Amino acid sequence: MSLLRRVFLPCLLLLALPVAAQVKPLPAPSPLDAPPKEAIPTATGVAYVVLKPAPKPQVLPTTDMIEFRANAWSADGETRINGEQSGPILGSMRRIMSGQPALARAIMSTPIGETRRWWFDAERMKPGYPGMPDLPHVLDVTVLREVDPTKAPADVAAPPADAIRTATGLAYKVIKRGRGGSRPTLDDAVMIHYTGWTTDGRVFDSSVQRGSRATLPLRALIDGWQEGLQLMSRGDTFRFWIPGALAYDNAPSPGAPRGMLVFDVTLYGFGKPMPAGGGQVATEDPEAVPEE
């Protein structure tokens, strides 16, 4: 199910793990080109040492969305990921595995709460990040927690007292502000991630759950989204409480949820709608913000 006013169609967009344009250097560990003798080998042929043990009992992460910290160096001593600069990263393991399989394997093989240093040869790093040298890498990984981004928020039943209300009955809260700047118009297509719940906490639609951002023509969306998305700038995350009259109560589509609906939405970019084939829509936006 999607957010189109009359037709429910999934809209998929290939994702890529963002890479910092300028990474501040960190002191490189030693050795960089191969694991030390005390490193623990794994059945897959890589090795690690434990820098900080996890609490007992150890639990490996199993969900797709995991929050972690990471530092990484290539064997030439260059810092490739600086966890102090990036802060905690919330990532989809499916998405990271497609481009950076070594990082995904290190995360999934590190117990929650533990910090491990991993050594990967050049071949296991591929395809890797843009501009990656054909060299071994060392990754320091701390798994912080598993995350279910589709879990219903505590205020899903009704707008809280501090929600902003518009004249139409739409209510919203700012969860996170982006960079500010311009906002989409009805003539734009919007590039978004979203999850929608009924007021009893049931997920009925989620681009996050599908693992792919959606690009949708704003003019074709339900009235509550037409109004709400025009309040957002790139990088903003809003929570909307959309009354049924601005959602699907008057829609002819069978199976559409009725009554008030709640959405968490992150706007990444917007621009002129362009046909993408198969009835899908795309847009180009040089100012689009990367996924976190």
PDB file of C-alpha atoms in Angstrom:
ATOM      1  CA  MET A   1       0.000   0.000   0.000  1.00  0.00           C
ATOM      2  CA  SER A   2       1.307   3.480  -0.779  1.00  0.00           C
ATOM      3  CA  LEU A   3       0.236   7.040  -0.238  1.00  0.00           C
ATOM      4  CA  LEU A   4      -1.209   7.778  -3.667  1.00  0.00           C
ATOM      5  CA  ARG A   5      -4.685   9.245  -3.448  1.00  0.00           C
ATOM      6  CA  ARG A   6      -6.407   6.788  -5.795  1.00  0.00           C
ATOM      7  CA  VAL A   7      -3.956   3.990  -6.584  1.00  0.00           C
ATOM      8  CA  PHE A   8      -1.705   2.003  -4.246  1.00  0.00           C
ATOM      9  CA  LEU A   9       1.644   1.270  -5.933  1.00  0.00           C
ATOM     10  CA  PRO A  10       5.054   0.568  -4.319  1.00  0.00           C
ATOM     11  CA  CYS A  11       7.780   2.979  -5.403  1.00  0.00           C
ATOM     12  CA  LEU A  12      11.333   1.706  -4.978  1.00  0.00           C
ATOM     13  CA  LEU A  13      14.586   3.624  -5.232  1.00  0.00           C
ATOM     14  CA  LEU A  14      18.062   2.080  -4.981  1.00  0.00           C
ATOM     15  CA  LEU A  15      19.818   3.053  -1.785  1.00  0.00           C
ATOM     16  CA  ALA A  16      23.499   3.602  -1.079  1.00  0.00           C
ATOM     17  CA  LEU A  17      25.342   3.978   2.200  1.00  0.00           C
ATOM     18  CA  PRO A  18      26.483   7.596   2.519  1.00  0.00           C
ATOM     19  CA  VAL A  19      30.219   8.205   2.627  1.00  0.00           C
ATOM     20  CA  ALA A  20      31.682  11.324   4.216  1.00  0.00           C
ATOM     21  CA  ALA A  21      33.323  13.617   1.670  1.00  0.00           C
ATOM     22  CA  GLN A  22      36.139  14.601   4.043  1.00  0.00           C
ATOM     23  CA  VAL A  23      37.157  12.231   6.820  1.00  0.00           C
ATOM     24  CA  LYS A  24      39.293  13.600   9.639  1.00  0.00           C
ATOM     25  CA  PRO A  25      42.306  11.362  10.350  1.00  0.00           C
ATOM     26  CA  LEU A  26      42.509   9.132  13.407  1.00  0.00           C
ATOM     27  CA  PRO A  27      45.675   7.463  14.755  1.00  0.00           C
ATOM     28  CA  ALA A  28      45.953   4.176  12.868  1.00  0.00           C
ATOM     29  CA  PRO A  29      46.232   0.905  14.775  1.00  0.00           C
ATOM     30  CA  SER A  30      49.016  -1.573  14.145  1.00  0.00           C
ATOM     31  CA  PRO A  31      49.274  -3.829  12.235  1.00  0.00           C
ATOM     32  CA  LEU A  32      47.144  -2.662   9.325  1.00  0.00           C
ATOM     33  CA  ASP A  33      47.960  -5.126   6.572  1.00  0.00           C
ATOM     34  CA  ALA A  34      47.272  -8.408   8.435  1.00  0.00           C
ATOM     35  CA  PRO A  35      45.840  -9.535  11.785  1.00  0.00           C
ATOM     36  CA  PRO A  36      48.246 -10.029  14.728  1.00  0.00           C
ATOM     37  CA  LYS A  37      48.991 -13.478  16.158  1.00  0.00           C
ATOM     38  CA  GLU A  38      46.551 -12.998  19.034  1.00  0.00           C
ATOM     39  CA  ALA A  39      43.624 -12.276  16.691  1.00  0.00           C
ATOM     40  CA  ILE A  40      40.770 -14.789  16.762  1.00  0.00           C
ATOM     41  CA  PRO A  41      40.077 -16.383  13.360  1.00  0.00           C
ATOM     42  CA  THR A  42      36.536 -16.996  12.141  1.00  0.00           C
ATOM     43  CA  ALA A  43      35.118 -19.677   9.878  1.00  0.00           C
ATOM     44  CA  THR A  44      34.834 -17.119   7.053  1.00  0.00           C
ATOM     45  CA  GLY A  45      38.574 -16.472   7.054  1.00  0.00           C
ATOM     46  CA  VAL A  46      38.675 -13.080   8.769  1.00  0.00           C
ATOM     47  CA  ALA A  47      40.004 -12.341  12.245  1.00  0.00           C
ATOM     48  CA  TYR A  48      39.302  -9.969  15.128  1.00  0.00           C
ATOM     49  CA  VAL A  49      40.357  -8.925  18.622  1.00  0.00           C
ATOM     50  CA  VAL A  50      37.967  -7.788  21.341  1.00  0.00           C
ATOM     51  CA  LEU A  51      38.687  -4.221  22.435  1.00  0.00           C
ATOM     52  CA  LYS A  52      35.732  -3.961  24.830  1.00  0.00           C
ATOM     53  CA  PRO A  53      33.730  -7.068  25.828  1.00  0.00           C
ATOM     54  CA  ALA A  54      29.943  -7.128  25.652  1.00  0.00           C
ATOM     55  CA  PRO A  55      27.875  -7.631  28.794  1.00  0.00           C
ATOM     56  CA  LYS A  56      26.977 -11.226  29.584  1.00  0.00           C
ATOM     57  CA  PRO A  57      25.231 -13.033  28.031  1.00  0.00           C
ATOM     58  CA  GLN A  58      26.505 -12.060  24.610  1.00  0.00           C
ATOM     59  CA  VAL A  59      23.784 -11.472  22.008  1.00  0.00           C
ATOM     60  CA  LEU A  60      24.486 -11.080  18.298  1.00  0.00           C
ATOM     61  CA  PRO A  61      22.310  -8.608  16.364  1.00  0.00           C
ATOM     62  CA  THR A  62      19.679 -10.193  14.140  1.00  0.00           C
ATOM     63  CA  THR A  63      17.514  -7.310  12.870  1.00  0.00           C
ATOM     64  CA  ASP A  64      18.077  -5.364   9.662  1.00  0.00           C
ATOM     65  CA  MET A  65      18.339  -1.919  11.300  1.00  0.00           C
ATOM     66  CA  ILE A  66      21.295  -1.625  13.677  1.00  0.00           C
ATOM     67  CA  GLU A  67      22.857   1.389  15.361  1.00  0.00           C
ATOM     68  CA  PHE A  68      26.642   1.199  15.491  1.00  0.00           C
ATOM     69  CA  ARG A  69      29.871   3.161  15.682  1.00  0.00           C
ATOM     70  CA  ALA A  70      32.770   2.498  13.335  1.00  0.00           C
ATOM     71  CA  ASN A  71      36.311   3.579  12.592  1.00  0.00           C
ATOM     72  CA  ALA A  72      38.118   2.252   9.536  1.00  0.00           C
ATOM     73  CA  TRP A  73      41.598   2.489   8.060  1.00  0.00           C
ATOM     74  CA  SER A  74      43.116   1.180   4.833  1.00  0.00           C
ATOM     75  CA  ALA A  75      46.550  -0.442   4.941  1.00  0.00           C
ATOM     76  CA  ASP A  76      48.193   2.784   3.733  1.00  0.00           C
ATOM     77  CA  GLY A  77      47.246   4.377   7.078  1.00  0.00           C
ATOM     78  CA  GLU A  78      44.443   6.555   5.711  1.00  0.00           C
ATOM     79  CA  THR A  79      41.360   6.993   7.894  1.00  0.00           C
ATOM     80  CA  ARG A  80      38.296   5.916   5.912  1.00  0.00           C
ATOM     81  CA  ILE A  81      35.577   6.171   8.595  1.00  0.00           C
ATOM     82  CA  ASN A  82      35.868   8.384  11.667  1.00  0.00           C
ATOM     83  CA  GLY A  83      33.263   7.446  14.276  1.00  0.00           C
ATOM     84  CA  GLU A  84      33.975  10.557  16.318  1.00  0.00           C
ATOM     85  CA  GLN A  85      33.133  12.659  13.264  1.00  0.00           C
ATOM     86  CA  SER A  86      30.103  10.698  12.063  1.00  0.00           C
ATOM     87  CA  GLY A  87      28.678   9.769  15.466  1.00  0.00           C
ATOM     88  CA  PRO A  88      26.403   6.737  15.827  1.00  0.00           C
ATOM     89  CA  ILE A  89      25.161   5.395  12.507  1.00  0.00           C
ATOM     90  CA  LEU A  90      21.760   3.769  12.043  1.00  0.00           C
ATOM     91  CA  GLY A  91      22.028   1.491   9.044  1.00  0.00           C
ATOM     92  CA  SER A  92      20.167  -1.188   7.139  1.00  0.00           C
ATOM     93  CA  MET A  93      22.302  -4.311   6.965  1.00  0.00           C
ATOM     94  CA  ARG A  94      20.736  -5.280   3.640  1.00  0.00           C
ATOM     95  CA  ARG A  95      21.730  -1.938   2.158  1.00  0.00           C
ATOM     96  CA  ILE A  96      25.223  -1.925   3.648  1.00  0.00           C
ATOM     97  CA  MET A  97      25.824  -5.536   2.565  1.00  0.00           C
ATOM     98  CA  SER A  98      25.220  -4.636  -1.087  1.00  0.00           C
ATOM     99  CA  GLY A  99      28.070  -2.104  -1.163  1.00  0.00           C
ATOM    100  CA  GLN A 100      30.217  -2.689   1.903  1.00  0.00           C
ATOM    101  CA  PRO A 101      29.923  -6.394   2.782  1.00  0.00           C
ATOM    102  CA  ALA A 102      32.949  -6.354   5.082  1.00  0.00           C
ATOM    103  CA  LEU A 103      31.408  -3.657   7.263  1.00  0.00           C
ATOM    104  CA  ALA A 104      28.063  -5.478   7.344  1.00  0.00           C
ATOM    105  CA  ARG A 105      29.715  -8.773   8.324  1.00  0.00           C
ATOM    106  CA  ALA A 106      31.725  -7.063  11.065  1.00  0.00           C
ATOM    107  CA  ILE A 107      28.558  -5.509  12.487  1.00  0.00           C
ATOM    108  CA  MET A 108      26.503  -8.698  12.340  1.00  0.00           C
ATOM    109  CA  SER A 109      29.348 -10.712  13.934  1.00  0.00           C
ATOM    110  CA  THR A 110      29.921  -8.319  16.846  1.00  0.00           C
ATOM    111  CA  PRO A 111      27.751  -8.872  19.968  1.00  0.00           C
ATOM    112  CA  ILE A 112      25.545  -5.995  21.083  1.00  0.00           C
ATOM    113  CA  GLY A 113      27.540  -3.737  23.403  1.00  0.00           C
ATOM    114  CA  GLU A 114      30.937  -5.067  22.283  1.00  0.00           C
ATOM    115  CA  THR A 115      33.756  -3.369  20.387  1.00  0.00           C
ATOM    116  CA  ARG A 116      35.827  -5.519  18.036  1.00  0.00           C
ATOM    117  CA  ARG A 117      38.705  -4.760  15.705  1.00  0.00           C
ATOM    118  CA  TRP A 118      38.408  -6.629  12.404  1.00  0.00           C
ATOM    119  CA  TRP A 119      40.953  -7.277   9.642  1.00  0.00           C
ATOM    120  CA  PHE A 120      39.716  -7.728   6.066  1.00  0.00           C
ATOM    121  CA  ASP A 121      41.829  -8.424   3.028  1.00  0.00           C
ATOM    122  CA  ALA A 122      41.304  -6.346  -0.110  1.00  0.00           C
ATOM    123  CA  GLU A 123      39.116  -8.909  -1.872  1.00  0.00           C
ATOM    124  CA  ARG A 124      36.634  -9.203   1.003  1.00  0.00           C
ATOM    125  CA  MET A 125      36.209  -5.421   1.065  1.00  0.00           C
ATOM    126  CA  LYS A 126      34.773  -5.297  -2.460  1.00  0.00           C
ATOM    127  CA  PRO A 127      32.783  -3.703  -3.994  1.00  0.00           C
ATOM    128  CA  GLY A 128      33.409  -1.179  -1.210  1.00  0.00           C
ATOM    129  CA  TYR A 129      33.025   2.573  -0.986  1.00  0.00           C
ATOM    130  CA  PRO A 130      33.688   5.096  -3.790  1.00  0.00           C
ATOM    131  CA  GLY A 131      37.406   5.451  -4.473  1.00  0.00           C
ATOM    132  CA  MET A 132      38.353   2.547  -2.204  1.00  0.00           C
ATOM    133  CA  PRO A 133      42.007   1.479  -2.667  1.00  0.00           C
ATOM    134  CA  ASP A 134      42.740  -2.180  -3.411  1.00  0.00           C
ATOM    135  CA  LEU A 135      44.204  -2.679   0.053  1.00  0.00           C
ATOM    136  CA  PRO A 136      43.436  -4.560   3.284  1.00  0.00           C
ATOM    137  CA  HIS A 137      41.373  -2.642   5.841  1.00  0.00           C
ATOM    138  CA  VAL A 138      41.007  -2.568   9.621  1.00  0.00           C
ATOM    139  CA  LEU A 139      37.529  -1.856  11.055  1.00  0.00           C
ATOM    140  CA  ASP A 140      36.768  -1.010  14.674  1.00  0.00           C
ATOM    141  CA  VAL A 141      33.072  -1.721  15.204  1.00  0.00           C
ATOM    142  CA  THR A 142      30.847  -1.172  18.248  1.00  0.00           C
ATOM    143  CA  VAL A 143      27.296  -2.467  18.003  1.00  0.00           C
ATOM    144  CA  LEU A 144      25.092  -0.180  20.096  1.00  0.00           C
ATOM    145  CA  ARG A 145      21.597  -1.588  19.671  1.00  0.00           C
ATOM    146  CA  GLU A 146      19.038  -3.127  17.378  1.00  0.00           C
ATOM    147  CA  VAL A 147      16.363  -0.759  16.129  1.00  0.00           C
ATOM    148  CA  ASP A 148      12.839  -1.325  14.878  1.00  0.00           C
ATOM    149  CA  PRO A 149      12.098   1.875  12.941  1.00  0.00           C
ATOM    150  CA  THR A 150       8.512   0.766  12.339  1.00  0.00           C
ATOM    151  CA  LYS A 151       7.618   0.447  16.028  1.00  0.00           C
ATOM    152  CA  ALA A 152       4.621   2.647  16.759  1.00  0.00           C
ATOM    153  CA  PRO A 153       5.434   5.855  18.686  1.00  0.00           C
ATOM    154  CA  ALA A 154       3.984   6.359  22.146  1.00  0.00           C
ATOM    155  CA  ASP A 155       1.712   9.172  20.894  1.00  0.00           C
ATOM    156  CA  VAL A 156       0.227   7.203  17.989  1.00  0.00           C
ATOM    157  CA  ALA A 157      -3.324   7.257  19.404  1.00  0.00           C
ATOM    158  CA  ALA A 158      -3.818  11.031  19.173  1.00  0.00           C
ATOM    159  CA  PRO A 159      -1.868  14.247  18.622  1.00  0.00           C
ATOM    160  CA  PRO A 160      -0.127  15.344  21.849  1.00  0.00           C
ATOM    161  CA  ALA A 161      -0.705  18.755  23.398  1.00  0.00           C
ATOM    162  CA  ASP A 162       2.500  20.166  21.888  1.00  0.00           C
ATOM    163  CA  ALA A 163       1.625  19.160  18.313  1.00  0.00           C
ATOM    164  CA  ILE A 164       1.074  21.999  15.852  1.00  0.00           C
ATOM    165  CA  ARG A 165      -2.398  22.095  14.329  1.00  0.00           C
ATOM    166  CA  THR A 166      -3.386  23.665  11.030  1.00  0.00           C
ATOM    167  CA  ALA A 167      -6.734  25.065   9.935  1.00  0.00           C
ATOM    168  CA  THR A 168      -7.545  21.867   8.010  1.00  0.00           C
ATOM    169  CA  GLY A 169      -7.195  19.612  11.057  1.00  0.00           C
ATOM    170  CA  LEU A 170      -3.715  18.320  10.207  1.00  0.00           C
ATOM    171  CA  ALA A 171      -1.443  17.992  13.259  1.00  0.00           C
ATOM    172  CA  TYR A 172       2.328  17.569  13.217  1.00  0.00           C
ATOM    173  CA  LYS A 173       5.519  17.593  15.271  1.00  0.00           C
ATOM    174  CA  VAL A 174       9.076  18.257  14.136  1.00  0.00           C
ATOM    175  CA  ILE A 175      11.141  15.195  15.044  1.00  0.00           C
ATOM    176  CA  LYS A 176      14.368  16.444  13.445  1.00  0.00           C
ATOM    177  CA  ARG A 177      15.320  19.572  11.518  1.00  0.00           C
ATOM    178  CA  GLY A 178      17.498  19.327   8.432  1.00  0.00           C
ATOM    179  CA  ARG A 179      19.483  22.046   6.717  1.00  0.00           C
ATOM    180  CA  GLY A 180      16.513  24.361   6.126  1.00  0.00           C
ATOM    181  CA  GLY A 181      16.021  26.150   2.849  1.00  0.00           C
ATOM    182  CA  SER A 182      13.413  25.709   0.155  1.00  0.00           C
ATOM    183  CA  ARG A 183      10.351  23.473   0.341  1.00  0.00           C
ATOM    184  CA  PRO A 184       8.571  21.354  -2.271  1.00  0.00           C
ATOM    185  CA  THR A 185       5.537  22.559  -4.192  1.00  0.00           C
ATOM    186  CA  LEU A 186       2.595  20.592  -5.552  1.00  0.00           C
ATOM    187  CA  ASP A 187       4.378  20.377  -8.898  1.00  0.00           C
ATOM    188  CA  ASP A 188       7.329  18.466  -7.415  1.00  0.00           C
ATOM    189  CA  ALA A 189       8.061  14.812  -6.825  1.00  0.00           C
ATOM    190  CA  VAL A 190       9.316  14.136  -3.300  1.00  0.00           C
ATOM    191  CA  MET A 191      12.050  11.684  -2.285  1.00  0.00           C
ATOM    192  CA  ILE A 192      11.097  10.303   1.136  1.00  0.00           C
ATOM    193  CA  HIS A 193      11.233   7.569   3.722  1.00  0.00           C
ATOM    194  CA  TYR A 194       8.048   7.021   5.703  1.00  0.00           C
ATOM    195  CA  THR A 195       6.130   4.680   7.985  1.00  0.00           C
ATOM    196  CA  GLY A 196       2.368   4.840   8.503  1.00  0.00           C
ATOM    197  CA  TRP A 197       0.357   3.527  11.456  1.00  0.00           C
ATOM    198  CA  THR A 198      -3.292   3.319  12.365  1.00  0.00           C
ATOM    199  CA  THR A 199      -4.108   4.808  15.766  1.00  0.00           C
ATOM    200  CA  ASP A 200      -3.999   1.335  17.369  1.00  0.00           C
ATOM    201  CA  GLY A 201      -0.313   1.078  16.400  1.00  0.00           C
ATOM    202  CA  ARG A 202      -0.609  -1.196  13.362  1.00  0.00           C
ATOM    203  CA  VAL A 203       1.878  -0.562  10.544  1.00  0.00           C
ATOM    204  CA  PHE A 204      -0.002  -0.426   7.231  1.00  0.00           C
ATOM    205  CA  ASP A 205       2.705   0.980   4.942  1.00  0.00           C
ATOM    206  CA  SER A 206       6.445   1.617   5.267  1.00  0.00           C
ATOM    207  CA  SER A 207       9.194   2.422   2.785  1.00  0.00           C
ATOM    208  CA  VAL A 208      11.617   1.734   5.653  1.00  0.00           C
ATOM    209  CA  GLN A 209      10.252  -1.792   5.982  1.00  0.00           C
ATOM    210  CA  ARG A 210      10.732  -2.311   2.237  1.00  0.00           C
ATOM    211  CA  GLY A 211      14.308  -1.043   2.504  1.00  0.00           C
ATOM    212  CA  SER A 212      13.946   1.560  -0.224  1.00  0.00           C
ATOM    213  CA  ARG A 213      13.100   5.245  -0.328  1.00  0.00           C
ATOM    214  CA  ALA A 214      10.031   6.271  -2.316  1.00  0.00           C
ATOM    215  CA  THR A 215       9.805   8.983  -4.946  1.00  0.00           C
ATOM    216  CA  LEU A 216       6.225  10.175  -5.388  1.00  0.00           C
ATOM    217  CA  PRO A 217       4.480  13.039  -7.237  1.00  0.00           C
ATOM    218  CA  LEU A 218       3.210  15.329  -4.499  1.00  0.00           C
ATOM    219  CA  ARG A 219       0.076  16.363  -6.372  1.00  0.00           C
ATOM    220  CA  ALA A 220      -1.069  12.702  -6.506  1.00  0.00           C
ATOM    221  CA  LEU A 221      -0.825  12.125  -2.745  1.00  0.00           C
ATOM    222  CA  ILE A 222      -3.554  12.334  -0.120  1.00  0.00           C
ATOM    223  CA  ASP A 223      -4.531  15.834   0.976  1.00  0.00           C
ATOM    224  CA  GLY A 224      -2.806  15.544   4.362  1.00  0.00           C
ATOM    225  CA  TRP A 225       0.492  14.752   2.639  1.00  0.00           C
ATOM    226  CA  GLN A 226       0.074  17.519   0.082  1.00  0.00           C
ATOM    227  CA  GLU A 227      -0.245  20.001   2.920  1.00  0.00           C
ATOM    228  CA  GLY A 228       2.318  18.453   5.254  1.00  0.00           C
ATOM    229  CA  LEU A 229       5.171  17.885   2.799  1.00  0.00           C
ATOM    230  CA  GLN A 230       5.054  21.534   1.757  1.00  0.00           C
ATOM    231  CA  LEU A 231       5.951  22.436   5.360  1.00  0.00           C
ATOM    232  CA  MET A 232       9.200  20.445   5.207  1.00  0.00           C
ATOM    233  CA  SER A 233      12.712  21.182   3.969  1.00  0.00           C
ATOM    234  CA  ARG A 234      15.415  18.718   2.937  1.00  0.00           C
ATOM    235  CA  GLY A 235      16.561  16.583   5.861  1.00  0.00           C
ATOM    236  CA  ASP A 236      13.480  17.275   8.021  1.00  0.00           C
ATOM    237  CA  THR A 237      11.680  14.447   9.803  1.00  0.00           C
ATOM    238  CA  PHE A 238       8.069  15.206  10.801  1.00  0.00           C
ATOM    239  CA  ARG A 239       5.340  13.169  12.485  1.00  0.00           C
ATOM    240  CA  PHE A 240       1.876  13.797  11.051  1.00  0.00           C
ATOM    241  CA  TRP A 241      -1.541  12.995  12.485  1.00  0.00           C
ATOM    242  CA  ILE A 242      -3.810  13.073   9.438  1.00  0.00           C
ATOM    243  CA  PRO A 243      -7.585  13.005  10.010  1.00  0.00           C
ATOM    244  CA  GLY A 244      -9.541  10.575   7.883  1.00  0.00           C
ATOM    245  CA  ALA A 245     -11.060  13.355   5.783  1.00  0.00           C
ATOM    246  CA  LEU A 246      -7.531  14.317   4.633  1.00  0.00           C
ATOM    247  CA  ALA A 247      -6.514  10.683   4.159  1.00  0.00           C
ATOM    248  CA  TYR A 248      -8.570   7.785   2.778  1.00  0.00           C
ATOM    249  CA  ASP A 249     -12.071   8.179   4.249  1.00  0.00           C
ATOM    250  CA  ASN A 250     -13.354   9.449   0.913  1.00  0.00           C
ATOM    251  CA  ALA A 251     -11.089   7.302  -1.292  1.00  0.00           C
ATOM    252  CA  PRO A 252     -12.740   4.659  -3.489  1.00  0.00           C
ATOM    253  CA  SER A 253      -9.792   2.260  -3.149  1.00  0.00           C
ATOM    254  CA  PRO A 254     -10.797  -0.971  -1.386  1.00  0.00           C
ATOM    255  CA  GLY A 255      -8.664  -1.880   1.596  1.00  0.00           C
ATOM    256  CA  ALA A 256      -7.518   1.681   2.260  1.00  0.00           C
ATOM    257  CA  PRO A 257      -7.251   2.369   6.015  1.00  0.00           C
ATOM    258  CA  ARG A 258      -9.953   4.642   7.436  1.00  0.00           C
ATOM    259  CA  GLY A 259      -9.895   7.190  10.203  1.00  0.00           C
ATOM    260  CA  MET A 260      -6.914   9.125  11.537  1.00  0.00           C
ATOM    261  CA  LEU A 261      -3.498   7.930  10.350  1.00  0.00           C
ATOM    262  CA  VAL A 262      -0.051   8.687  11.762  1.00  0.00           C
ATOM    263  CA  PHE A 263       3.085   9.006   9.644  1.00  0.00           C
ATOM    264  CA  ASP A 264       6.767   9.591  10.332  1.00  0.00           C
ATOM    265  CA  VAL A 265       8.270  11.136   7.200  1.00  0.00           C
ATOM    266  CA  THR A 266      11.828  12.153   6.273  1.00  0.00           C
ATOM    267  CA  LEU A 267      12.237  14.373   3.219  1.00  0.00           C
ATOM    268  CA  TYR A 268      15.525  13.825   1.350  1.00  0.00           C
ATOM    269  CA  GLY A 269      14.935  15.812  -1.791  1.00  0.00           C
ATOM    270  CA  PHE A 270      12.454  16.999  -4.384  1.00  0.00           C
ATOM    271  CA  GLY A 271      12.256  18.219  -7.953  1.00  0.00           C
ATOM    272  CA  LYS A 272      10.462  17.927 -11.252  1.00  0.00           C
ATOM    273  CA  PRO A 273       8.774  14.517 -11.697  1.00  0.00           C
ATOM    274  CA  MET A 274      10.342  12.346 -14.389  1.00  0.00           C
ATOM    275  CA  PRO A 275       9.073   9.005 -15.744  1.00  0.00           C
ATOM    276  CA  ALA A 276      11.149   6.104 -14.420  1.00  0.00           C
ATOM    277  CA  GLY A 277       9.469   3.262 -16.330  1.00  0.00           C
ATOM    278  CA  GLY A 278       6.955   0.743 -15.083  1.00  0.00           C
ATOM    279  CA  GLY A 279       4.623   3.508 -13.973  1.00  0.00           C
ATOM    280  CA  GLN A 280       7.192   4.790 -11.474  1.00  0.00           C
ATOM    281  CA  VAL A 281       8.416   8.344 -10.966  1.00  0.00           C
ATOM    282  CA  ALA A 282      11.931   9.664 -10.402  1.00  0.00           C
ATOM    283  CA  THR A 283      13.449  13.072  -9.752  1.00  0.00           C
ATOM    284  CA  GLU A 284      16.875  14.660  -9.855  1.00  0.00           C
ATOM    285  CA  ASP A 285      17.922  16.854  -6.949  1.00  0.00           C
ATOM    286  CA  PRO A 286      21.574  17.941  -6.646  1.00  0.00           C
ATOM    287  CA  GLU A 287      20.771  19.263  -3.165  1.00  0.00           C
ATOM    288  CA  ALA A 288      19.252  15.997  -1.888  1.00  0.00           C
ATOM    289  CA  VAL A 289      20.561  14.948   1.533  1.00  0.00           C
ATOM    290  CA  PRO A 290      22.055  11.452   1.954  1.00  0.00           C
ATOM    291  CA  GLU A 291      20.496   8.797   4.121  1.00  0.00           C
ATOM    292  CA  GLU A 292      21.933   8.453   7.613  1.00  0.00           C
TER     293      GLU A 292
END
